[in-house]
Coordinates of C-alpha atoms in Angstrom, one line a residue:
X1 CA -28.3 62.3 205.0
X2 CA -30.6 64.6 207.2
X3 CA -33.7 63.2 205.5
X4 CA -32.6 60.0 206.4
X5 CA -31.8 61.0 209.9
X6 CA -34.8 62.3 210.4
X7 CA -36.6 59.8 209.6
X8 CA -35.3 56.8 211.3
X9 CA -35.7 59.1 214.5
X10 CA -39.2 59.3 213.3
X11 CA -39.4 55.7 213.3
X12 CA -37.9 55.1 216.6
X13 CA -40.3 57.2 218.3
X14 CA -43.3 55.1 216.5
X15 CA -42.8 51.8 218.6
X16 CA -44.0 48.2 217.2
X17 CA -47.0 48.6 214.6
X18 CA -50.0 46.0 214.2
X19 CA -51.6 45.8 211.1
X20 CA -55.2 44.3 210.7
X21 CA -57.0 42.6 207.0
X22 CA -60.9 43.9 207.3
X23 CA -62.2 41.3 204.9
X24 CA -66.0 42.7 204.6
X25 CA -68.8 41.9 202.5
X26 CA -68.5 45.1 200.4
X27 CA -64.9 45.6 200.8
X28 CA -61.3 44.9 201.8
X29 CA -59.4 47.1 204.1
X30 CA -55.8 46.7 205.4
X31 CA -54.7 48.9 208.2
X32 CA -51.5 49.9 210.3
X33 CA -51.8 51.0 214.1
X34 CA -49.4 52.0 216.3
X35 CA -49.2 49.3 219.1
X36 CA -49.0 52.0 221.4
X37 CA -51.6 55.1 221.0
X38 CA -54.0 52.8 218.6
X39 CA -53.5 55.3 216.4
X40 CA -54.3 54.1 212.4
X41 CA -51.3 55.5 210.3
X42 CA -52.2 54.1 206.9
X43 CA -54.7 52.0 204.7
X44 CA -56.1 50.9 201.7
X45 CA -59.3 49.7 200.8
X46 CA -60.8 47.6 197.7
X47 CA -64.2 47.0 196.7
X48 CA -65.2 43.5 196.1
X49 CA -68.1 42.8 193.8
X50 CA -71.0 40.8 194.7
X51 CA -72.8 38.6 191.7
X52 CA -76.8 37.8 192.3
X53 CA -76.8 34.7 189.5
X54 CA -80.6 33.8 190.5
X55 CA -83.1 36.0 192.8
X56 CA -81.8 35.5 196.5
X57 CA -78.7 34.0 195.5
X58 CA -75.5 36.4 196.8
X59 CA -72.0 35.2 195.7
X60 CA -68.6 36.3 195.5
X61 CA -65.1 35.2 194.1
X62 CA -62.9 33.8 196.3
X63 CA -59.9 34.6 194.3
X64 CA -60.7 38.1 194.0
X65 CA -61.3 38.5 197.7
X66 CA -57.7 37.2 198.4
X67 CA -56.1 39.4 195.5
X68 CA -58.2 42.3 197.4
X69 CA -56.0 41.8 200.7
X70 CA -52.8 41.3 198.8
X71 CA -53.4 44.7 196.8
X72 CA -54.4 46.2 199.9
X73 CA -51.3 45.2 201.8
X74 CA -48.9 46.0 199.2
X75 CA -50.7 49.5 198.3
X76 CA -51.0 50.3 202.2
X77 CA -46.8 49.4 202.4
X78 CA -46.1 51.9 199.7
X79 CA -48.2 54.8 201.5
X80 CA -46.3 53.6 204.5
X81 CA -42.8 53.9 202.7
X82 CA -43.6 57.0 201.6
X83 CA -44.3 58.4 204.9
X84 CA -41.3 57.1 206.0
X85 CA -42.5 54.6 208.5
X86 CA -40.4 51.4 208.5
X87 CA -42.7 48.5 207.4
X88 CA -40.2 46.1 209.4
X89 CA -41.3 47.7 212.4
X90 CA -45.1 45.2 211.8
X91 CA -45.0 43.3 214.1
X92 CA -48.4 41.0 213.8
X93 CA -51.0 40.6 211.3
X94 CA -54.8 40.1 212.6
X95 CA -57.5 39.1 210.2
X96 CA -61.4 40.2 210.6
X97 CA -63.7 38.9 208.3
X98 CA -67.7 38.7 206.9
X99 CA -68.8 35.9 208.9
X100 CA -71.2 32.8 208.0
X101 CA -69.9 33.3 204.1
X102 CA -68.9 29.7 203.3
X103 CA -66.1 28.3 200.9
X104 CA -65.0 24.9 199.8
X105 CA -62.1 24.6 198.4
X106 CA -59.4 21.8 197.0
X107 CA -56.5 21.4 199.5
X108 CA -54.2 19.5 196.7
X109 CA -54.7 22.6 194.2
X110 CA -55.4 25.3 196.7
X111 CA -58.4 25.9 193.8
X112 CA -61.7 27.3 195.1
X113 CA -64.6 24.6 194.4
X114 CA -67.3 27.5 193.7
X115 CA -67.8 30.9 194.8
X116 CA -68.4 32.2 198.3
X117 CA -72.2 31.9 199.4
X118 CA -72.4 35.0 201.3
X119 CA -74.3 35.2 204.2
X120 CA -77.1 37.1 202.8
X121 CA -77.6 34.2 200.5
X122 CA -81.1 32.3 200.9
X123 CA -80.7 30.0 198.3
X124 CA -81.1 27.5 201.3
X125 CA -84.6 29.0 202.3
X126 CA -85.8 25.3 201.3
X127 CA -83.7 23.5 202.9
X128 CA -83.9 25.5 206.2
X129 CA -87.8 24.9 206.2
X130 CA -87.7 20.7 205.4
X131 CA -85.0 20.8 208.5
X132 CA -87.7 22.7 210.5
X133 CA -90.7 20.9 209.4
X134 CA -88.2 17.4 210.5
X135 CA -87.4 18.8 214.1
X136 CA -90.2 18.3 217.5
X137 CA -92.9 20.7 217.0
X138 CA -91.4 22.6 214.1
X139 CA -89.0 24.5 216.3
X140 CA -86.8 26.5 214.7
X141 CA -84.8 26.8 218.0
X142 CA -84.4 23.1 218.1
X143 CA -80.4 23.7 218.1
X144 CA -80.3 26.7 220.1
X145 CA -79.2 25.1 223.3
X146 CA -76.3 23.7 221.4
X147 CA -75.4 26.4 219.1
X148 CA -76.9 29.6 220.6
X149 CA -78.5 29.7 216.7
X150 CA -82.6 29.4 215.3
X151 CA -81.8 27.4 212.0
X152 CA -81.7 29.7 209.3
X153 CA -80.5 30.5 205.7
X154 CA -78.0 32.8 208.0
X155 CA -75.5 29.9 209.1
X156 CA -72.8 28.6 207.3
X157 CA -73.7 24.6 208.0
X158 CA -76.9 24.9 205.3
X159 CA -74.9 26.5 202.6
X160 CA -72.5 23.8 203.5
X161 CA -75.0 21.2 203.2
X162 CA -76.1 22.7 199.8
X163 CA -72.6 23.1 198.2
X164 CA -72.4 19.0 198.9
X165 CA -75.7 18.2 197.6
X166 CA -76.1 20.3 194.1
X167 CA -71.9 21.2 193.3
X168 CA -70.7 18.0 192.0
X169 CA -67.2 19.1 192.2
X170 CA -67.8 19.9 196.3
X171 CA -69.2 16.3 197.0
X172 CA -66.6 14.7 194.6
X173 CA -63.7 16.3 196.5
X174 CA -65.9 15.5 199.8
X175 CA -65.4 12.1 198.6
X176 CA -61.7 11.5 197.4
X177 CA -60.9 13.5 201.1
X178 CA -59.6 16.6 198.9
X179 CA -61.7 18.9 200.4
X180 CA -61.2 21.9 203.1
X181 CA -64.3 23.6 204.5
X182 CA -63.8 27.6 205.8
X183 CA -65.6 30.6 206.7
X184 CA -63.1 33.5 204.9
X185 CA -60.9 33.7 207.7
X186 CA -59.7 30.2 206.9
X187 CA -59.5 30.6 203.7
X188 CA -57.5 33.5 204.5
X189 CA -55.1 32.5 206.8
X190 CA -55.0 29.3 204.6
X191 CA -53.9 30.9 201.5
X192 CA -51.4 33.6 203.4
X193 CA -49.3 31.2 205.7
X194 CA -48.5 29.1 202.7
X195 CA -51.9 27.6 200.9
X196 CA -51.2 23.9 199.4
X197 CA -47.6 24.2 200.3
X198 CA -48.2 24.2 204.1
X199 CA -50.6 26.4 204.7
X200 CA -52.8 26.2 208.1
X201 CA -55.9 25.4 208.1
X202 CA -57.8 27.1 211.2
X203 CA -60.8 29.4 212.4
X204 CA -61.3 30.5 215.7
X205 CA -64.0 30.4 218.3
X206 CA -66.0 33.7 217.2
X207 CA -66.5 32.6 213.7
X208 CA -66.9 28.9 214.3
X209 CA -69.7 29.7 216.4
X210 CA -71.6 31.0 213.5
X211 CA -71.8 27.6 211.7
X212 CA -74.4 25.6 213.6
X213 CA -71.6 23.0 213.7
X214 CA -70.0 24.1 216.9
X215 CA -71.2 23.7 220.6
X216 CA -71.0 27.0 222.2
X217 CA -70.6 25.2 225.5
X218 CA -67.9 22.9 225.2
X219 CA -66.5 25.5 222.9
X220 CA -65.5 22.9 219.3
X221 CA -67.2 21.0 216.6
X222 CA -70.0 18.9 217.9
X223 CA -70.4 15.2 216.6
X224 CA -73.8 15.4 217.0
X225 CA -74.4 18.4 215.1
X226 CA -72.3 17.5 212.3
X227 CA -73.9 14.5 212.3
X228 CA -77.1 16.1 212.5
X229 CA -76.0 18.4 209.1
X230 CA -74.4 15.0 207.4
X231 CA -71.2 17.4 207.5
X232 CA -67.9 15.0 207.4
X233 CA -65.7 16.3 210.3
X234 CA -62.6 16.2 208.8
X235 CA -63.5 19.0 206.0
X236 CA -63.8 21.6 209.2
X237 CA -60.8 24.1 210.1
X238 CA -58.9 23.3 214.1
X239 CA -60.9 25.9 215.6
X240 CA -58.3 27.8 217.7
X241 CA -58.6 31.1 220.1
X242 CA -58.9 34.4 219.2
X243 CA -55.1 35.6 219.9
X244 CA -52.4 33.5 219.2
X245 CA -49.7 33.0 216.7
X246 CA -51.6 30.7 214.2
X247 CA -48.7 30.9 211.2
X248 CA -46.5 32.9 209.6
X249 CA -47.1 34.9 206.1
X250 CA -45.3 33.3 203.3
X251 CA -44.9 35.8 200.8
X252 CA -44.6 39.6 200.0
X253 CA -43.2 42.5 201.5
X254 CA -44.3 41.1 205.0
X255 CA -43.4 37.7 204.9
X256 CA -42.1 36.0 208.3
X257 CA -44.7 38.0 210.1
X258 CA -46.7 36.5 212.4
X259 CA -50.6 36.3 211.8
X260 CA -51.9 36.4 215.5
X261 CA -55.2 37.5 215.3
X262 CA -58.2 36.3 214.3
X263 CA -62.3 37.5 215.1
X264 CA -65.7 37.4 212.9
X265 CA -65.9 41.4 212.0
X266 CA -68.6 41.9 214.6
X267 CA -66.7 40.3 217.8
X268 CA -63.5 42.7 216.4
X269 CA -65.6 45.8 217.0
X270 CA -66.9 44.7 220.2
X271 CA -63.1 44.3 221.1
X272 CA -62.1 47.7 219.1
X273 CA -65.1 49.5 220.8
X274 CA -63.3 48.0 224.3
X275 CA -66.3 46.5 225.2
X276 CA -64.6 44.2 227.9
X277 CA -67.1 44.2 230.5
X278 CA -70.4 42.7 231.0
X279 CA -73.3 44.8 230.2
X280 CA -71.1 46.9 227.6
X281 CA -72.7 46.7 224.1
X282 CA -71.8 48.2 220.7
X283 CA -73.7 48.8 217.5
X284 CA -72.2 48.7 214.1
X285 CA -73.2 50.0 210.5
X286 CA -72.1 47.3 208.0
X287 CA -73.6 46.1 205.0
X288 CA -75.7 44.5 208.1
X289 CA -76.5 46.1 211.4
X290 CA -75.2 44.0 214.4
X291 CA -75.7 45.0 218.1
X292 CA -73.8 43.0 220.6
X293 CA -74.0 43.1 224.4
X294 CA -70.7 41.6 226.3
X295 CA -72.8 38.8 229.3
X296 CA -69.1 38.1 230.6
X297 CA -68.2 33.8 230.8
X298 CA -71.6 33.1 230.4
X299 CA -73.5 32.7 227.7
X300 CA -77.1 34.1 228.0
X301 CA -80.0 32.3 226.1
X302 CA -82.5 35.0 224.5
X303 CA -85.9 34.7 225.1
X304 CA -86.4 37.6 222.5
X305 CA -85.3 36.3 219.1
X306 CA -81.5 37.6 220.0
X307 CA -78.4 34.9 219.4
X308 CA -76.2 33.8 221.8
X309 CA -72.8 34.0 220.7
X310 CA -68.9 34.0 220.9
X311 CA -67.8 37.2 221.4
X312 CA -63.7 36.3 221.9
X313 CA -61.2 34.2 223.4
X314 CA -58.0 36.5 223.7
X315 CA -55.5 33.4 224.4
X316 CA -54.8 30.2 224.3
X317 CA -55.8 29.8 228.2
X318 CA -58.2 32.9 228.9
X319 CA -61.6 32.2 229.7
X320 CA -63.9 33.1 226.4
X321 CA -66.7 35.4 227.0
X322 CA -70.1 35.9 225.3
X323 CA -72.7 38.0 223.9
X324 CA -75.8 38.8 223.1
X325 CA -76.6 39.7 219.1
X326 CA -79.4 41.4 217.3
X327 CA -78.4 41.3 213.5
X328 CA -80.2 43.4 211.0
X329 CA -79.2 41.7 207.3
X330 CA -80.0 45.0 205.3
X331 CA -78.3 48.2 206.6
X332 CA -75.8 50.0 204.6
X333 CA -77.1 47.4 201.7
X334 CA -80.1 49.5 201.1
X335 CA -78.4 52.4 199.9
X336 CA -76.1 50.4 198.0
X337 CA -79.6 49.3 196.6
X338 CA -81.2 52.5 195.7
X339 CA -77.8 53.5 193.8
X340 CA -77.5 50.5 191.8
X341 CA -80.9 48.7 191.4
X342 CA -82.6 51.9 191.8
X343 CA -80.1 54.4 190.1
X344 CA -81.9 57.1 192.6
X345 CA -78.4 58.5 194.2
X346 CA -75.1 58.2 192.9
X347 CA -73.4 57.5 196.2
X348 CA -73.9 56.9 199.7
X349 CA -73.1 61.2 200.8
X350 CA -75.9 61.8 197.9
X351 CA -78.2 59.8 200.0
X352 CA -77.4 62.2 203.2
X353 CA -78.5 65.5 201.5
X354 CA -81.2 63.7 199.9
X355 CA -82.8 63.0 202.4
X356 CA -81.9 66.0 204.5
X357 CA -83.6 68.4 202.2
X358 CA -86.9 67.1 203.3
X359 CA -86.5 66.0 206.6
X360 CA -88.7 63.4 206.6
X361 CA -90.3 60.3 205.2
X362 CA -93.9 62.3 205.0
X363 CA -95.7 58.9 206.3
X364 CA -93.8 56.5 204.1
X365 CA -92.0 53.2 205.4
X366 CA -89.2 50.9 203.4
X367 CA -89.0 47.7 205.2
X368 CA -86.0 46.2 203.6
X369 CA -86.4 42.9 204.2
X370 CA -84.5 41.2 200.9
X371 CA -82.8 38.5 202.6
X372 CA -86.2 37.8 204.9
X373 CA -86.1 39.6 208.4
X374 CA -83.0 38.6 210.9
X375 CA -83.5 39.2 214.7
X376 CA -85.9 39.6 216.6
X377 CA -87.9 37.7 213.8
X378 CA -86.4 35.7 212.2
X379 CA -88.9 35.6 209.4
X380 CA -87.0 33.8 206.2
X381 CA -90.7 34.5 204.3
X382 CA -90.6 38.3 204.4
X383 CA -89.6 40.4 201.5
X384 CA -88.7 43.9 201.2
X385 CA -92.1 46.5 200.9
X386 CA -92.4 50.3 200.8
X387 CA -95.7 51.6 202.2
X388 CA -97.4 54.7 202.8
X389 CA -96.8 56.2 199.1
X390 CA -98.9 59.2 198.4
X391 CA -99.0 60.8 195.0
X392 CA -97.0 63.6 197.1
X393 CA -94.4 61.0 198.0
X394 CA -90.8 61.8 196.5
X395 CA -87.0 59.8 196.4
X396 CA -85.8 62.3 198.9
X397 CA -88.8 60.7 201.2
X398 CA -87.9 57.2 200.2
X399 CA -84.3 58.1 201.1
X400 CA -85.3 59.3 204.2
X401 CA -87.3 56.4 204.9
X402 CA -84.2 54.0 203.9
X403 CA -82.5 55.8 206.3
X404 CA -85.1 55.8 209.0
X405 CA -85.2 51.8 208.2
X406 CA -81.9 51.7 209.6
X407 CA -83.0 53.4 213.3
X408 CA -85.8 51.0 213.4
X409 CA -84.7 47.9 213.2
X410 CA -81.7 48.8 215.4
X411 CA -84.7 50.0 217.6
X412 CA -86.2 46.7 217.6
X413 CA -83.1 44.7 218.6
X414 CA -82.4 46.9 221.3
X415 CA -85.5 46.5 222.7
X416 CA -85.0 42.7 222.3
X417 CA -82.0 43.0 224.2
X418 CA -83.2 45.5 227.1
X419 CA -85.7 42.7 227.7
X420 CA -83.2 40.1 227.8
X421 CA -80.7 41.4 230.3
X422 CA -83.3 43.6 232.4
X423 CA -81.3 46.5 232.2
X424 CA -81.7 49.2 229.9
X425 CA -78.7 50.7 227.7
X426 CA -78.1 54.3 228.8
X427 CA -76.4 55.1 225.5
X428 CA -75.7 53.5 222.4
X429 CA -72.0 53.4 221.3
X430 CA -72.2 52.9 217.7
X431 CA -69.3 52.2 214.8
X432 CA -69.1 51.2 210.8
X433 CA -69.4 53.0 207.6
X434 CA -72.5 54.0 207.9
X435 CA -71.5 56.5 210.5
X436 CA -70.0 59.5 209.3
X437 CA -73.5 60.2 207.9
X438 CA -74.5 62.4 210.5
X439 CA -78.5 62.8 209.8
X440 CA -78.2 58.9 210.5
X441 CA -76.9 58.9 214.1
X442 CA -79.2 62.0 214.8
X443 CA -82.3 59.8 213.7
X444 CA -80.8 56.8 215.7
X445 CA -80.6 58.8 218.9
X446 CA -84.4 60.6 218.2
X447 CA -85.9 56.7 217.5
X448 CA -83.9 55.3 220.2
X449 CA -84.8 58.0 222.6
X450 CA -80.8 57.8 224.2
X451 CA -77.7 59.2 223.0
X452 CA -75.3 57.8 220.2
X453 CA -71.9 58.1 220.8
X454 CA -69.2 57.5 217.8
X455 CA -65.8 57.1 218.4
X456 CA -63.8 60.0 216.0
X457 CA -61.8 56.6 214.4
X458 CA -64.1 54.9 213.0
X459 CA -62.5 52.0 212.4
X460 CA -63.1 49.7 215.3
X461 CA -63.4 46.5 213.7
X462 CA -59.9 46.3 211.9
X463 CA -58.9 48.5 215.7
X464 CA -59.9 45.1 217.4
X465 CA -58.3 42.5 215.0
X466 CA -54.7 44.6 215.4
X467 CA -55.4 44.7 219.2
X468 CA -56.2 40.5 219.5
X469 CA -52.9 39.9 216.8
X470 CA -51.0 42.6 219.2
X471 CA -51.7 41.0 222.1
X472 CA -51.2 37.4 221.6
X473 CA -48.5 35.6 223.6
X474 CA -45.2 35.5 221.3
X475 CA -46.1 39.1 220.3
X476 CA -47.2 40.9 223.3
X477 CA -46.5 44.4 221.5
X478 CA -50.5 45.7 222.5
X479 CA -51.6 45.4 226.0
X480 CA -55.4 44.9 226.3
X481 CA -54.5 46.1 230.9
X482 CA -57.9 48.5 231.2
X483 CA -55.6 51.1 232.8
X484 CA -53.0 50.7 229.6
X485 CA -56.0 51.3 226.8
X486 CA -55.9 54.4 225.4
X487 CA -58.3 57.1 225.7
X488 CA -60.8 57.1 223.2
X489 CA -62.1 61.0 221.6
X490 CA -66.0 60.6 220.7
X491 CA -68.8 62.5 219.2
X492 CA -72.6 62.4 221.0
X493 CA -76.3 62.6 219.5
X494 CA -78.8 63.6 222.0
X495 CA -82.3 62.8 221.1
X496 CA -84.1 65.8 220.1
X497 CA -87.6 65.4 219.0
X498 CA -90.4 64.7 221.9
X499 CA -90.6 60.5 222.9
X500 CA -94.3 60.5 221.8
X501 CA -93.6 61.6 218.1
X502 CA -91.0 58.7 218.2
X503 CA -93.0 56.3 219.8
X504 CA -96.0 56.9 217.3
X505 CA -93.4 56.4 213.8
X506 CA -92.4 53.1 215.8
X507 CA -95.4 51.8 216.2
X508 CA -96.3 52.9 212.3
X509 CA -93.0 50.5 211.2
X510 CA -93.6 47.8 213.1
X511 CA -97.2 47.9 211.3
X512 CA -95.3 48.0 208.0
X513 CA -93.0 45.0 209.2
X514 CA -96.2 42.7 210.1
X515 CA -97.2 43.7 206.0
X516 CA -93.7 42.1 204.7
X517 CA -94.2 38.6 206.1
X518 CA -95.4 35.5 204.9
X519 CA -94.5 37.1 201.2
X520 CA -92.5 34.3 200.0
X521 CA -93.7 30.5 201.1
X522 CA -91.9 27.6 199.8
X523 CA -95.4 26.4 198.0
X524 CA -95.2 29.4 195.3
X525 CA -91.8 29.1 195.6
X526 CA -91.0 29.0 192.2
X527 CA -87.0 28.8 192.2
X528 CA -87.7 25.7 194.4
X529 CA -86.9 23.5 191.5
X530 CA -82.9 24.9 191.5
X531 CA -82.8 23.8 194.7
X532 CA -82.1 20.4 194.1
X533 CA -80.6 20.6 190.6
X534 CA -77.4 20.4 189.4
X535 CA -75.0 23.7 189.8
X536 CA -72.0 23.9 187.8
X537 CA -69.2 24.8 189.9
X538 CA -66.5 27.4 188.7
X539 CA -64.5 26.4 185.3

């Protein structure tokens, strides 16, 4: 009786609870906040394997990634249970995702048409440089005014495009008006508010502004673009805000709850980080590394190799603001590489003392630029190098170096991005996995030559999916007021080592970065060939 007692006046004093699906490219994470404090009280977290079926081809299973989230939700119920916490008091679901990772799949069977292409993916490289070589002047930026995008392998659109042209079971269901086009929070939301039986089929404005099929300006789908693409309109989601009750979850232990919040992962941690104001910017440490910078309800064209983008809408009828990215493609995915492809670590904290028991890279540099260079660059021809080996050269100095990678490219995209807006970050408020390695954010803060500052949770991408569901109308349990968000406890990196060292092992990686392009042209391209062949889609 007591036990019981005590815990439903436990419960009482907890107030509604938001929980938030963190569908990443690595993993899947379900979390539970209280509405109130934005305090995280549970989660669980799946890893979701990625298959490499040619070189430069990245896929994943659809089916598995939506099993991940149910497992996570259900395990992250029991831990709640067992802590006592009432799972009735969820109020809201929100949903984050890995943007740009494209799915088709069959809305009479609810079947996936082939895997995911993930956004790292540049089985499109082709394709991207015949639509290039078609536009005025071979401009890459021909869209850009449009879409806020360079055509890339990046995008969704291309691997759209591709899925039509070489899976016969994509174009036939094109055809016969079977088939639903999503980036994985439409499939998502798809599949959990009812899938063939009902479910709705919606994105919102963050992730449909990473397709190159929606006009950043009139803020939906653009004829012209589609057009432009030979993408059929009606395979695209409603594209929809970023808060608001888009449907209800249909089955397990929190069906009838409302899913009311949806954002591309990096918008979410722009949110999470509160990054409401113009001028505010936020770096994170993904399988990527993305640094956006909040330019209010306008959006601001780069002249620096930056993209314009969504960075949320948080209701039906506010105003949607914009930012500024610099995206890095390989971040945490380099140590993930130097575990399995290199077998040199066994896990990411091995990498950390690695590399800290020599404290420094002795002259070499690991560009790792496997998926081509992202921003400033955008260079789809580079290819990863390591430079500077001396017979003295070690795997604790490549680790260091792998780590050091990271600094500089964030390095470069901040620098994009000071030149953009004219006015210099101060500090550098940074967030993602990569962060509790702590010989990381010192680096970042010596290369960057201003502080890092890391909030002590660090999830703020799932943090800002729970605060959009919270907050939408119909829900209103999480109040995004500036005077009602919580205080937020933080750790600082001051730079330490002198700005000329820093300056001089900048200048030595942006020599290494000039050595990895123009590695892989289209001429020697010798996969060319699968472009246009038949794929089998999934049995």
């Amino acid at each position: 009786m007591n036990g019981t007692m005590a815990a439903s006046s436990h419960r009482i004093m907890l107030g509604p609870l938001v929980a938030a699906i963190d569908q990443g490219t690595s993993s899947t994470r379900f979390l539970v906040f209280n509405s109130k404090t934005a305090e995280l009280l549970s989660h669980h977290q799946v890893e979701i394997k990625q298959s490499f079926p040619k070189e430069g081809w990245v896929e994943e299973d659809p089916k598995e990634i939506l099993q991940s989230v149910y497992e996570c939700m259900e395990r992250t119920c029991e831990k709640l249970t067992q802590l006592n916490i009432d799972i009735s008091n969820i109020k809201a679901i929100g949903v984050t995702n890995q943007r740009e990772t494209t799915l088709v799949w069959d809305k009479e069977t609810g079947e996936p048409l082939y895997n995911a292409i993930v956004w790292l993916d540049l089985r499109t490289q082709s394709t991207v440089e015949r639509l290039i070589n078609k536009t005025p002047g071979r401009n890459k930026n021909h869209l850009k005014h449009k879409t806020g995008l360079p055509i890339s392998t990046y995008f969704s659109a291309v691997k759209l495009r591709w899925l039509m042209d070489n899976v016969d079971e994509v174009h036939q269901a094109v055809v016969s008006h079977r088939a639903m086009f999503g980036t994985v929070d439409s499939w998502l939301i798809w599949c959990l508010t009812g899938g063939k039986s009902g479910g709705v089929h919606c994105t919102d404005v963050t992730n449909a502004s990473r397709t190159m099929l929606f006009n950043i300006h009139t803020m939906d789908w653009d004829p012209e673009l589609c057009k432009y693409f030979g993408i059929p309109m009606e395979i695209l989601p409603r594209v929809r805000s970023s808060s608001e009750i888009y449907g209800l979850m249909k089955s397990g232990a929190l069906s009838g709850i409302p899913i009311s919040g949806c954002l591309g992962d990096q918008s979410a941690a722009l949110v999470g980080q509160m990054c409401f104001q113009d001028g505010q910017a936020k770096n994170t440490y993904g399988t990527g590394c993305f640094l956006l910078r909040n330019t209010g309800v306008k959006p601001v064209m780069s002249e620096h190799g930056l993209l314009t983008t969504v960075a949320y809408k948080l209701g039906r009828d506010k105003p949607a603001c914009y930012a500024l990215e610099g995206s890095v493609a390989i971040a945490g995915a380099v140590v993930r590489w130097l575990q399995d492809n290199l077998g040199i670590i066994g896990s990411s904290e091995e990498l950390e003392k690695l590399a800290a028991s020599v404290g420094t890279s002795y002259g070499c540099y690991f560009v790792p630029a496997f998926s081509g260079l992202y921003a400033p660059y955008w260079e789809p021809s580079a290819r990863g190098i390591i430079c500077g080996l001396t017979q003295f050269t070690n795997k604790s100095h490549l680790a260091f170096a792998a780590l050091e990678a990271v600094c500089f490219q964030t390095r470069e995209i901040l620098d994009a991005m000071n030149q953009d807006s004219g006015i210099p970050l101060t500090q550098l408020q940074v967030d993602g996995g990569m962060t509790s390695n702590k010989l990381l954010m010192q680096l970042q803060a010596d290369i960057l030559c201003i502080p890092v500052v890391k909030p002590s949770m660090p999830e703020t991408t799932a943090l800002g999916a729970a605060m959009a569901a919270g907050a939408a109308e119909g829900v209103s349990v999480w109040s995004l007021n500036p005077e009602d968000l919580s205080e937020v406890t933080s750790e600082k990196f001051e730079p330490q080592i002198n700005p000329e060292e820093s300056e001089f092992r900048y200048a030595r990686w942006k020599k290494a970065v000039e050595k990895s392009m123009n590695w892989e042209t289209m001429d020697t391209n010798k996969n060319h060939s699968s472009e246009n062949g038949q794929v089998q889609g999934l049995d």
